[in-house]
mmCIF file of C-alpha atoms and ligand atoms in Angstrom:
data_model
loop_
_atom_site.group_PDB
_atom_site.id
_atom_site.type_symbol
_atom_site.label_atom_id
_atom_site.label_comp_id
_atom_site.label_asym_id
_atom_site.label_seq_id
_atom_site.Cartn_x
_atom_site.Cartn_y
_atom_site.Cartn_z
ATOM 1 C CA UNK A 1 27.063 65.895 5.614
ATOM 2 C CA UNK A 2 27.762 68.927 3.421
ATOM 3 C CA UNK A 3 29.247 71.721 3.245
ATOM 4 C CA UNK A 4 26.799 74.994 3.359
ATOM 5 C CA UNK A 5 27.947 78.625 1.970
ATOM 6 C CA UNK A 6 25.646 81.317 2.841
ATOM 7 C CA UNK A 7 25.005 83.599 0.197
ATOM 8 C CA UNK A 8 24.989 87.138 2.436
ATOM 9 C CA UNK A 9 28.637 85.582 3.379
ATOM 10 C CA UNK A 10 31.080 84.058 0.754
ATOM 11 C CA UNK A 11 32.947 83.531 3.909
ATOM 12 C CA UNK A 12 30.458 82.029 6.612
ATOM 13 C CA UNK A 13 30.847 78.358 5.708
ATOM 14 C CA UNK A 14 29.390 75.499 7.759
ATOM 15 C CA UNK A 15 28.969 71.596 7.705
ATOM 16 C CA UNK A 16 25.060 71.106 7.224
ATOM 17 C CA UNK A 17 24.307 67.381 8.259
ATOM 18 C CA UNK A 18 21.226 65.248 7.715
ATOM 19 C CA UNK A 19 19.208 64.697 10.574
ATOM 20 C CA UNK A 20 15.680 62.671 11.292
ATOM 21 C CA UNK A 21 13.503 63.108 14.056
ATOM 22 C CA UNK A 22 10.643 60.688 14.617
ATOM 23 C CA UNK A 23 7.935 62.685 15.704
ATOM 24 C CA UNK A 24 6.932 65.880 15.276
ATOM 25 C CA UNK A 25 7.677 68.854 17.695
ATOM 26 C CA UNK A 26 6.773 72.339 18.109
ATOM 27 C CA UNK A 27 8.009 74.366 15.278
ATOM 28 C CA UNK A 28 8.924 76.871 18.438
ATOM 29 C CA UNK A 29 11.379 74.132 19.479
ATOM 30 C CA UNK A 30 12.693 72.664 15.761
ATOM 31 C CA UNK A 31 13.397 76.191 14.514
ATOM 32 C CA UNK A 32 17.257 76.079 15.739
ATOM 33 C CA UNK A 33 17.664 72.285 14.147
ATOM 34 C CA UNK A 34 16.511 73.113 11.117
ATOM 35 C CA UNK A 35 18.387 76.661 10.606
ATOM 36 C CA UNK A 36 21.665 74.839 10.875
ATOM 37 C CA UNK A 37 20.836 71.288 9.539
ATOM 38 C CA UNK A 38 19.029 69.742 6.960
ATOM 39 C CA UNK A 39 15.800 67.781 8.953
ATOM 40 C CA UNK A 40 13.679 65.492 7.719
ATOM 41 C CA UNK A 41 10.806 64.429 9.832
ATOM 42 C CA UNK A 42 8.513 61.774 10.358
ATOM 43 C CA UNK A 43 4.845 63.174 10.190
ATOM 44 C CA UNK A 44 2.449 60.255 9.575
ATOM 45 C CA UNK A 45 0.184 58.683 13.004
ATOM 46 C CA UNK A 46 1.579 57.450 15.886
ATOM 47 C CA UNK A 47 5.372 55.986 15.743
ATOM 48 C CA UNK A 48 7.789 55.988 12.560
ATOM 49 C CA UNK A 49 7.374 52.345 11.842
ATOM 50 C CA UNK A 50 10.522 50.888 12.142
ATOM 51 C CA UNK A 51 11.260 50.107 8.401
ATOM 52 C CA UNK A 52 11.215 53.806 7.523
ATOM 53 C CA UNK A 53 13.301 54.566 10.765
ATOM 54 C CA UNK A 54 16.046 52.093 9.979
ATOM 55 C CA UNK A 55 15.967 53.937 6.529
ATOM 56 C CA UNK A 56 16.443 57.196 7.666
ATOM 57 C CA UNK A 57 18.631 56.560 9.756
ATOM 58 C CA UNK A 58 21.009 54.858 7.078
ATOM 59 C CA UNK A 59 21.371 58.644 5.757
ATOM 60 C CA UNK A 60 21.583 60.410 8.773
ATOM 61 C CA UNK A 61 23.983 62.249 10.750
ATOM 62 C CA UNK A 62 22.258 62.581 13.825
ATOM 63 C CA UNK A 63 18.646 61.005 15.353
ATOM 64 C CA UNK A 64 16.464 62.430 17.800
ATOM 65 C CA UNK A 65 14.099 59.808 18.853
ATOM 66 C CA UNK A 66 11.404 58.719 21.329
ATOM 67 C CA UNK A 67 10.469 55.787 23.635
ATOM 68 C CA UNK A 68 9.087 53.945 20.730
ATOM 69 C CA UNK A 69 11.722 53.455 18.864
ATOM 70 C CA UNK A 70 14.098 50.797 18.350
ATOM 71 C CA UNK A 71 17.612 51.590 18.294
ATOM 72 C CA UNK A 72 19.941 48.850 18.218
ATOM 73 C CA UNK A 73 21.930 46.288 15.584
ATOM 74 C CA UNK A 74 19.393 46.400 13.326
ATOM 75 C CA UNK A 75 19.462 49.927 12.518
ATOM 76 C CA UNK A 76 23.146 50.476 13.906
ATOM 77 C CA UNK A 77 24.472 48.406 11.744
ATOM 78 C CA UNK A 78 23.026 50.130 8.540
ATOM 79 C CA UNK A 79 23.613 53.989 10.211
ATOM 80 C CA UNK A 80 27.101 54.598 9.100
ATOM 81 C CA UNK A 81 26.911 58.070 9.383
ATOM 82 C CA UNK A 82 25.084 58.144 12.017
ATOM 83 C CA UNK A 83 27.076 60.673 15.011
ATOM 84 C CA UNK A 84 24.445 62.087 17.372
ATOM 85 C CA UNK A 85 21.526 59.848 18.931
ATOM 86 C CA UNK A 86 19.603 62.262 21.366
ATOM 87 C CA UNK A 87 16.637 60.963 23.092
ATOM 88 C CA UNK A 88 13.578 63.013 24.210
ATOM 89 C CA UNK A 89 13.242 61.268 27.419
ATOM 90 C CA UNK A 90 15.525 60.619 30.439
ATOM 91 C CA UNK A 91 15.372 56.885 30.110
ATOM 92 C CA UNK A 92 17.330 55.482 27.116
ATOM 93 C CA UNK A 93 16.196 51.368 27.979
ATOM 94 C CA UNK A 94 15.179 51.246 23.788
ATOM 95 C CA UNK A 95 18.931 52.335 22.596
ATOM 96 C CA UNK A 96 21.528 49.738 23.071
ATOM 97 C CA UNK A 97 23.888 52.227 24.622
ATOM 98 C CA UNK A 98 27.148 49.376 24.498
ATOM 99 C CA UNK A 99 26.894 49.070 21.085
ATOM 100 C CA UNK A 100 26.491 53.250 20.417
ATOM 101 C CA UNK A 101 29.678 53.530 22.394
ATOM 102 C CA UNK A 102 31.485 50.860 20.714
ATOM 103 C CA UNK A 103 30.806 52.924 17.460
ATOM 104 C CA UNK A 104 31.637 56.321 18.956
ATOM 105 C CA UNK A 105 27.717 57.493 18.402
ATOM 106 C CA UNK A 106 26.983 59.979 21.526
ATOM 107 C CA UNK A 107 23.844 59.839 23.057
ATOM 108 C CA UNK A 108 21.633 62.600 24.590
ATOM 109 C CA UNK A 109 18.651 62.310 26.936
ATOM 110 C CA UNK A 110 16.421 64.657 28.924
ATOM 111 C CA UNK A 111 16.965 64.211 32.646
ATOM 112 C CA UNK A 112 16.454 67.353 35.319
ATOM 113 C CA UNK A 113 13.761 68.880 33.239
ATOM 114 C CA UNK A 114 11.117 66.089 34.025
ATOM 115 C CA UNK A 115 11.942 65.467 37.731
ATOM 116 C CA UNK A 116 9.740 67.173 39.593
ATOM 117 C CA UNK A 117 6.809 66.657 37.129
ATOM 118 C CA UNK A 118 7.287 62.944 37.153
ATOM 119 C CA UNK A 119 7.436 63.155 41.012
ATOM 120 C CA UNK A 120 4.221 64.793 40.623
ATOM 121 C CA UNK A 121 2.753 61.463 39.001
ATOM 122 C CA UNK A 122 3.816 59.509 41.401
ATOM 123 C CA UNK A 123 2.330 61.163 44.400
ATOM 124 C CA UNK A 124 -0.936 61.790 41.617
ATOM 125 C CA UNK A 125 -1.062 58.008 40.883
ATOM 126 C CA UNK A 126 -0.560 56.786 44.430
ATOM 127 C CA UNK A 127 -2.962 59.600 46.201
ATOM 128 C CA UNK A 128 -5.714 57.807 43.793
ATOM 129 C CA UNK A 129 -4.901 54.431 44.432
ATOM 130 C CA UNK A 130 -4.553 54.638 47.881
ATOM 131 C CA UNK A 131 -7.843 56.649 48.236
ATOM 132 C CA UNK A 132 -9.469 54.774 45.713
ATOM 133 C CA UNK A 133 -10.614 57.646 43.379
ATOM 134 C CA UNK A 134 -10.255 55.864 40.463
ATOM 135 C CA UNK A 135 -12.716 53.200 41.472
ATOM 136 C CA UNK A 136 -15.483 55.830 43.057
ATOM 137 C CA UNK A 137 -14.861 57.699 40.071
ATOM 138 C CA UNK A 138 -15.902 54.818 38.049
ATOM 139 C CA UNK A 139 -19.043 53.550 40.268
ATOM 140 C CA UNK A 140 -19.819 57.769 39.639
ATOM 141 C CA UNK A 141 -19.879 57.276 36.184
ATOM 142 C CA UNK A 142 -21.579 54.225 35.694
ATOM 143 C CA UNK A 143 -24.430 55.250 38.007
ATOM 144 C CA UNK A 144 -23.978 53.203 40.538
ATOM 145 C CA UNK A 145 -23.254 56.281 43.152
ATOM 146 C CA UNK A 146 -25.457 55.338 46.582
ATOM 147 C CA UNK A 147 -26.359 56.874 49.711
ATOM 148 C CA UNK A 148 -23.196 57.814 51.728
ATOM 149 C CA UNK A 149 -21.696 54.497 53.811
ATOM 150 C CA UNK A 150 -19.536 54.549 56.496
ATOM 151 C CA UNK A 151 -16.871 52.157 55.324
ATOM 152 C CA UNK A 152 -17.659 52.455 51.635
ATOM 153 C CA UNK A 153 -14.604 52.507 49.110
ATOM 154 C CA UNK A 154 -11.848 53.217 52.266
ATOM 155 C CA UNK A 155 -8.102 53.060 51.042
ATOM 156 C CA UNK A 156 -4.648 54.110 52.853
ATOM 157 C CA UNK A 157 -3.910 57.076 54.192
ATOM 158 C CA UNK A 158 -1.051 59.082 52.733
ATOM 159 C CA UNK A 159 0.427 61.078 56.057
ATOM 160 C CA UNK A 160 1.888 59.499 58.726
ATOM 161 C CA UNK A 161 2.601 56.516 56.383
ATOM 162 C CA UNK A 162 6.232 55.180 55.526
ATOM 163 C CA UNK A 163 6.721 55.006 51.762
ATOM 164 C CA UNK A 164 9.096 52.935 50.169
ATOM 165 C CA UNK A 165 11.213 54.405 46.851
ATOM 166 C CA UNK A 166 12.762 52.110 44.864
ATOM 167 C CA UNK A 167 16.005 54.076 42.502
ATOM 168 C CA UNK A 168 16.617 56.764 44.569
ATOM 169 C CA UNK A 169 17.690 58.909 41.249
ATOM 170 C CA UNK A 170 16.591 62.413 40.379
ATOM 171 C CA UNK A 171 13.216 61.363 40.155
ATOM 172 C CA UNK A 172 13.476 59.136 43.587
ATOM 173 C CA UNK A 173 14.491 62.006 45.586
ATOM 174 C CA UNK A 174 11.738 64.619 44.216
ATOM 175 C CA UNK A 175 9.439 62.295 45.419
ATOM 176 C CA UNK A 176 11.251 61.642 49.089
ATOM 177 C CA UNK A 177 10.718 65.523 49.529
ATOM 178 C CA UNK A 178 7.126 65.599 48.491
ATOM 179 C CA UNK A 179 6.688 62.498 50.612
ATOM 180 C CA UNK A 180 8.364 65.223 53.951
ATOM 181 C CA UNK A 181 5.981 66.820 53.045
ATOM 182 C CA UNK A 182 2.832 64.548 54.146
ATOM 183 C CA UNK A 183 5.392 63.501 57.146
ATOM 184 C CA UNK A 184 5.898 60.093 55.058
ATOM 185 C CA UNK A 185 8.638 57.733 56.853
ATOM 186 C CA UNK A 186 11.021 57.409 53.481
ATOM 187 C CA UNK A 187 12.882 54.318 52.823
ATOM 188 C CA UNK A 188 14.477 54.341 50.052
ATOM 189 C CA UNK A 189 16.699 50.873 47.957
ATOM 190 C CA UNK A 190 19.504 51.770 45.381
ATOM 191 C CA UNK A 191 22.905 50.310 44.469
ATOM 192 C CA UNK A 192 24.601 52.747 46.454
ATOM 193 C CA UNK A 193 23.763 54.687 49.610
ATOM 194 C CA UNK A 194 23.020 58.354 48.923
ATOM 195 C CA UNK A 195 24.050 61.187 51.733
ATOM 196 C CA UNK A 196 20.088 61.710 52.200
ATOM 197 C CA UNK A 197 18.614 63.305 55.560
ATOM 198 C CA UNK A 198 15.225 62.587 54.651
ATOM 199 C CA UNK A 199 15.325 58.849 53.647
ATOM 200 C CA UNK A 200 16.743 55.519 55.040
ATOM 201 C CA UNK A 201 18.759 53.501 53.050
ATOM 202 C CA UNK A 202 17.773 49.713 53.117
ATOM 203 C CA UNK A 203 17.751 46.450 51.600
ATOM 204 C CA UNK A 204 14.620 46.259 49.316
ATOM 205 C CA UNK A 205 13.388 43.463 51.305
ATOM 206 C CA UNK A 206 13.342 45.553 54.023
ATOM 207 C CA UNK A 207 11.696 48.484 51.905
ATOM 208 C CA UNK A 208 8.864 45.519 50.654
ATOM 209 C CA UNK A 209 8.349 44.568 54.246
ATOM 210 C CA UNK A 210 8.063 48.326 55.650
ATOM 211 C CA UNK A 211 6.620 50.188 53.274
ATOM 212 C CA UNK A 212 2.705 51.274 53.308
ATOM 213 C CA UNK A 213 3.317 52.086 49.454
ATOM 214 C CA UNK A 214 5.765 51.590 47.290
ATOM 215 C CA UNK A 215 7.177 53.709 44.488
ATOM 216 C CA UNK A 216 9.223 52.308 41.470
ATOM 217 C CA UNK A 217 11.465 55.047 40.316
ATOM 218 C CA UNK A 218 14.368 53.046 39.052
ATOM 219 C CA UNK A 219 15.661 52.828 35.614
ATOM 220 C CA UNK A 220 15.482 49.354 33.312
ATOM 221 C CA UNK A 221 18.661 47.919 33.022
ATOM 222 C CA UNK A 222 19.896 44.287 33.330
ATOM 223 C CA UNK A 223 19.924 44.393 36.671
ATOM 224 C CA UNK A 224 16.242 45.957 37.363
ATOM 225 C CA UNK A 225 14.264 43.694 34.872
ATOM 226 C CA UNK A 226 11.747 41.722 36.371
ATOM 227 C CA UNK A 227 12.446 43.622 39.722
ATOM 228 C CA UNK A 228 9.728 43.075 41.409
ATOM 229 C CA UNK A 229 8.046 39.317 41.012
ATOM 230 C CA UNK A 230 6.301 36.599 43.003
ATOM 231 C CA UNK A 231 8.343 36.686 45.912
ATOM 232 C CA UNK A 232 8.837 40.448 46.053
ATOM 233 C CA UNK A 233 5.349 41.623 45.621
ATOM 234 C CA UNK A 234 4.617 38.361 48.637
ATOM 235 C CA UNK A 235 6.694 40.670 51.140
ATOM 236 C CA UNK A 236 4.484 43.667 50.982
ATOM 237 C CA UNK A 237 1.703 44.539 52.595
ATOM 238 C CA UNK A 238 -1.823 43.525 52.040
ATOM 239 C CA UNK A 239 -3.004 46.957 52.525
ATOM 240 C CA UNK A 240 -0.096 48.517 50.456
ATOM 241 C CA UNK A 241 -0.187 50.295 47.190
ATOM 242 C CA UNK A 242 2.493 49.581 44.459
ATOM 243 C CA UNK A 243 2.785 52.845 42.121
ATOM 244 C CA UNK A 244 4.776 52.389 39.020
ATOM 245 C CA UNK A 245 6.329 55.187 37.652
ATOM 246 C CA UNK A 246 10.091 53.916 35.849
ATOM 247 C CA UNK A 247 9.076 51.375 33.186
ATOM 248 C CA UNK A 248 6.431 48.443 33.141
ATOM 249 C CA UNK A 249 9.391 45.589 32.391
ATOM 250 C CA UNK A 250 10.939 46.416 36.126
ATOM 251 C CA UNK A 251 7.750 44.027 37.532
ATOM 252 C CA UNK A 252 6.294 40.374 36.217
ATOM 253 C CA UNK A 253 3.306 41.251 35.184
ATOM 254 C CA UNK A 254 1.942 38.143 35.285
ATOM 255 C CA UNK A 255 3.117 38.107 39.030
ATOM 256 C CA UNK A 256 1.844 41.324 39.698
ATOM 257 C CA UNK A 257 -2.117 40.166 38.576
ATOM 258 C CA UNK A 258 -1.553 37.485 41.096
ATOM 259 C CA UNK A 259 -0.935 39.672 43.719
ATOM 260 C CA UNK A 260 -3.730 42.073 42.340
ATOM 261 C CA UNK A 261 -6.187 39.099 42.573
ATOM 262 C CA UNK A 262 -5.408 37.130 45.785
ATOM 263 C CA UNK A 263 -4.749 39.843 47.980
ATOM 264 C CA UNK A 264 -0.854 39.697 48.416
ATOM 265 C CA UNK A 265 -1.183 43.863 47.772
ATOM 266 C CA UNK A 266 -3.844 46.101 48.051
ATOM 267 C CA UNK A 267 -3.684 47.786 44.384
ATOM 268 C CA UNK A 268 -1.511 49.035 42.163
ATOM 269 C CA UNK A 269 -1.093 52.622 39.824
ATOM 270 C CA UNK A 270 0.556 52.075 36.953
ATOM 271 C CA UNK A 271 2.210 54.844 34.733
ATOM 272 C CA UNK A 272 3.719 52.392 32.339
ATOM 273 C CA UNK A 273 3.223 48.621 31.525
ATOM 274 C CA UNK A 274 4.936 45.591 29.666
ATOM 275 C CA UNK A 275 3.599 45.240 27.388
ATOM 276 C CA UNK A 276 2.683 48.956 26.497
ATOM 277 C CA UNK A 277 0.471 49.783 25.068
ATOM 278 C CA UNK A 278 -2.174 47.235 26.840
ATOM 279 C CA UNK A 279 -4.294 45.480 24.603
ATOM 280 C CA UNK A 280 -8.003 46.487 25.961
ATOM 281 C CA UNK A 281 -8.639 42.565 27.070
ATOM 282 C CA UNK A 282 -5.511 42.539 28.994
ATOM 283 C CA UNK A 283 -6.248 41.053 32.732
ATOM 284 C CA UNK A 284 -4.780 43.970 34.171
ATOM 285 C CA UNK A 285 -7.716 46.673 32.951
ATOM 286 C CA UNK A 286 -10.442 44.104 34.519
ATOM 287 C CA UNK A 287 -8.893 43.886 37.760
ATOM 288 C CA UNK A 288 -10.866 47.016 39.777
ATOM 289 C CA UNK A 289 -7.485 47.822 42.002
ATOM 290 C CA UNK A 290 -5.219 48.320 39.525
ATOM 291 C CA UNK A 291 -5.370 52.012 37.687
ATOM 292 C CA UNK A 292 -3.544 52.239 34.441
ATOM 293 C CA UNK A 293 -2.928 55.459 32.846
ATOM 294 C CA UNK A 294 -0.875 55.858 29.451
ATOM 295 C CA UNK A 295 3.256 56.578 30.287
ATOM 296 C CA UNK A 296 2.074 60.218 31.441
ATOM 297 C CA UNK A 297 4.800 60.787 33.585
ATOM 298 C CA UNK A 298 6.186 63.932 32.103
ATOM 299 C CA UNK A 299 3.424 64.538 29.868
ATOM 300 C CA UNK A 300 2.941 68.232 31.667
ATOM 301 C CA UNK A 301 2.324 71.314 28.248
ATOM 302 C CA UNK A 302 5.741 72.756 30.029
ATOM 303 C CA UNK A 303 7.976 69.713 30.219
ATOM 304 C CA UNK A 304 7.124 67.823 27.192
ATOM 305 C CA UNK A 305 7.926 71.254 25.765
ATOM 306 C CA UNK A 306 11.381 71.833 27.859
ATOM 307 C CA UNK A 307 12.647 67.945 27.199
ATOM 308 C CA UNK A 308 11.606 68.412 23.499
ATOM 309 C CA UNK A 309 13.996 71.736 23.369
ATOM 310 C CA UNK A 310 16.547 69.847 25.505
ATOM 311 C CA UNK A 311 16.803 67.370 23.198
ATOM 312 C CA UNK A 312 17.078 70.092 20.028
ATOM 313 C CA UNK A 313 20.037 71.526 22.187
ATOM 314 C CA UNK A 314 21.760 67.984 22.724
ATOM 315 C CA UNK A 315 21.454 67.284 19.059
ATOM 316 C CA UNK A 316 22.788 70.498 17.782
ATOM 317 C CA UNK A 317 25.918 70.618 20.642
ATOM 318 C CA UNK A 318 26.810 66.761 19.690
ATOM 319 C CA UNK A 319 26.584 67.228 15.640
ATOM 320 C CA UNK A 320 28.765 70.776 16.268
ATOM 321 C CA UNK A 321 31.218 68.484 18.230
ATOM 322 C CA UNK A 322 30.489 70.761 21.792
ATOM 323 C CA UNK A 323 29.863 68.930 24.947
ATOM 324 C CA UNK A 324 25.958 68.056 24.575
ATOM 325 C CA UNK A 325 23.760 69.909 27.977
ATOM 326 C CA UNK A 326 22.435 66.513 29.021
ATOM 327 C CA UNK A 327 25.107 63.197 27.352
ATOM 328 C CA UNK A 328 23.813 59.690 29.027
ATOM 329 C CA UNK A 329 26.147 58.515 30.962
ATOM 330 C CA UNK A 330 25.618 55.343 32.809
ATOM 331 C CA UNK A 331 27.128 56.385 35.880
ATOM 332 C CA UNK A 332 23.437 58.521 35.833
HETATM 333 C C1 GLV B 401 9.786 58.689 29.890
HETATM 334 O O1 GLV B 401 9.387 57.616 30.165
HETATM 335 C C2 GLV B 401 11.152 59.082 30.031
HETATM 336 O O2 GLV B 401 12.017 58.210 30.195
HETATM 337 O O3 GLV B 401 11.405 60.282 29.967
#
């Protein structure tokens, strides 16, 4: 940190800190952070590799950082100035949050502002696994497009269906009100029972059992790793869908390729994977009902823009000591 005079203004004195931020945003966006503080930011391909990020961070005052990035002992341990984490997404699984409070380090994230856009994705993913788009789309392509069959390339129907949400969150609850909307039966499995007219509470059992699709909207924690194996994935329905929008760890993958292949589901839609990124020969991307598309959630122009300035505003509040809009808390 130090201490900034402004020249029109003997008087106007302010604390400039050091902050890095590990991708680059719209300048739109960054203007604010970097009119008060002094920003350094990572511009080469893809993610900051973690080396350079553990450096960085070893000078800084405050971090705002993505998905990709590591943030625990390793860096921690070397960040002693380090105040302010804030995270441009809502779910914080790659910052040891125990070990940030321990220190006193606040953390921001980006929840509200990708809700309904997420929600979106899920009812985008499941409408094309459950119709099968994905795979006609793919038999267009590759010429293999015949005369019109009866019974060629038939899926689920959406309406009149009972979809199971698993986390009934922010995100869990846009969804139950799209779902209304197709007159979807919701059930719905959380820790705790939400005051919710337009979903059932149940075991998630029950939900496996019941469900014509399933939506994962729950965040990765101890207790929501490896979610949904063998057994799980054995209770659903062989004509149900499985549509993964939280994070890839919350299912066995290897589990979930054995369902794929003998049946014990119909298909899957996948928004995010473990590992991700999929190598190309992964089993999953041969398997013709699964659809994988690249942790798109939130990726609309509008809310990757809004979480981006979110995160700007939870950087600046926490570094000028004011509450931050959006602090993690893991009472969600
Ligand atoms: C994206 O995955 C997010 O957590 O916002």
């Amino acid at each position: 940190m130090s201490l900034s005079v402004s020249s029109s203004d003997a008087f106007s004195l302010r604390f400039v800190n050091r902050v890095f931020v590990t991708r680059e945003l719209p300048e739109k966006v960054m203007a604010p952070l970097r009119h008060e503080h002094d920003v350094t930011t990572w511009d080469g391909d893809g993610p900051v590799p973690n080396d350079v990020l553990v450096s960085e961070a070893s000078t800084a005052e405050g971090l705002l950082c993505m998905i990709t990035d590591a943030i625990g002992l390793p860096l921690l341990d070397r960040a002693s100035h380090l105040r302010v984490i804030s995270q441009m997404a809502v779910g914080v699984d790659n910052i040891d949050i125990g070990e940030c409070s321990r220190r006193g380090i606040l953390v921001g994230h980006t929840p509200g502002v990708l809700t309904e856009t997420v929600a979106d994705s899920a009812f985008a993913l499941l409408g094309a696994a459950a119709r099968r788009l994905f795979e006609g789309e793919r038999e267009v392509r590759s010429g293999k497009w015949g005369p019109w069959e009866p019974f060629h390339l038939t899926g689920g129907d959406l309406h009149d269906t009972t979809l199971g949400i698993v986390g009934m969150g922010r995100i869990g609850r846009a969804i139950a009100r799209r779902a209304t909307g197709y007159e979807m039966r919701v059930l719905y499995s959380s820790p705790a029972r939400k005051d919710l007219d337009d979903a059932d509470h149940v075991s998630l059992e029950v939900l496996l059992a019941e469900s014509d699709h399933v939506v994962l909207s729950a965040s990765l924690n101890d207790a929501t790793r490896g979610l949904i194996g063998a057994s799980e994935l054995r209770l659903m329905r062989p004509t149900a869908y499985l549509v993964n929008v939280a994070r890839g760890p919350l299912v066995n993958t290897v589990d979930l390729i054995e369902a794929l292949l003998s049946g014990w589901i119909a298909g899957a839609a996948l928004d995010v994977t473990d590992p991700e990124p999929l190598p190309r020969d992964h089993p999953l991307l041969s398997l013709p009902n699964c659809l994988v598309v690249p942790h798109l959630g939130s990726a609309s122009v509008r809310t990757r823009n809004a979480m981006a300035a979110l995160a700007v505003e939870n950087l600046i509040a926490g570094l000028e000591g004011w509450s931050m809009p959006a602090a993690y808390s893991t009472a969600g």
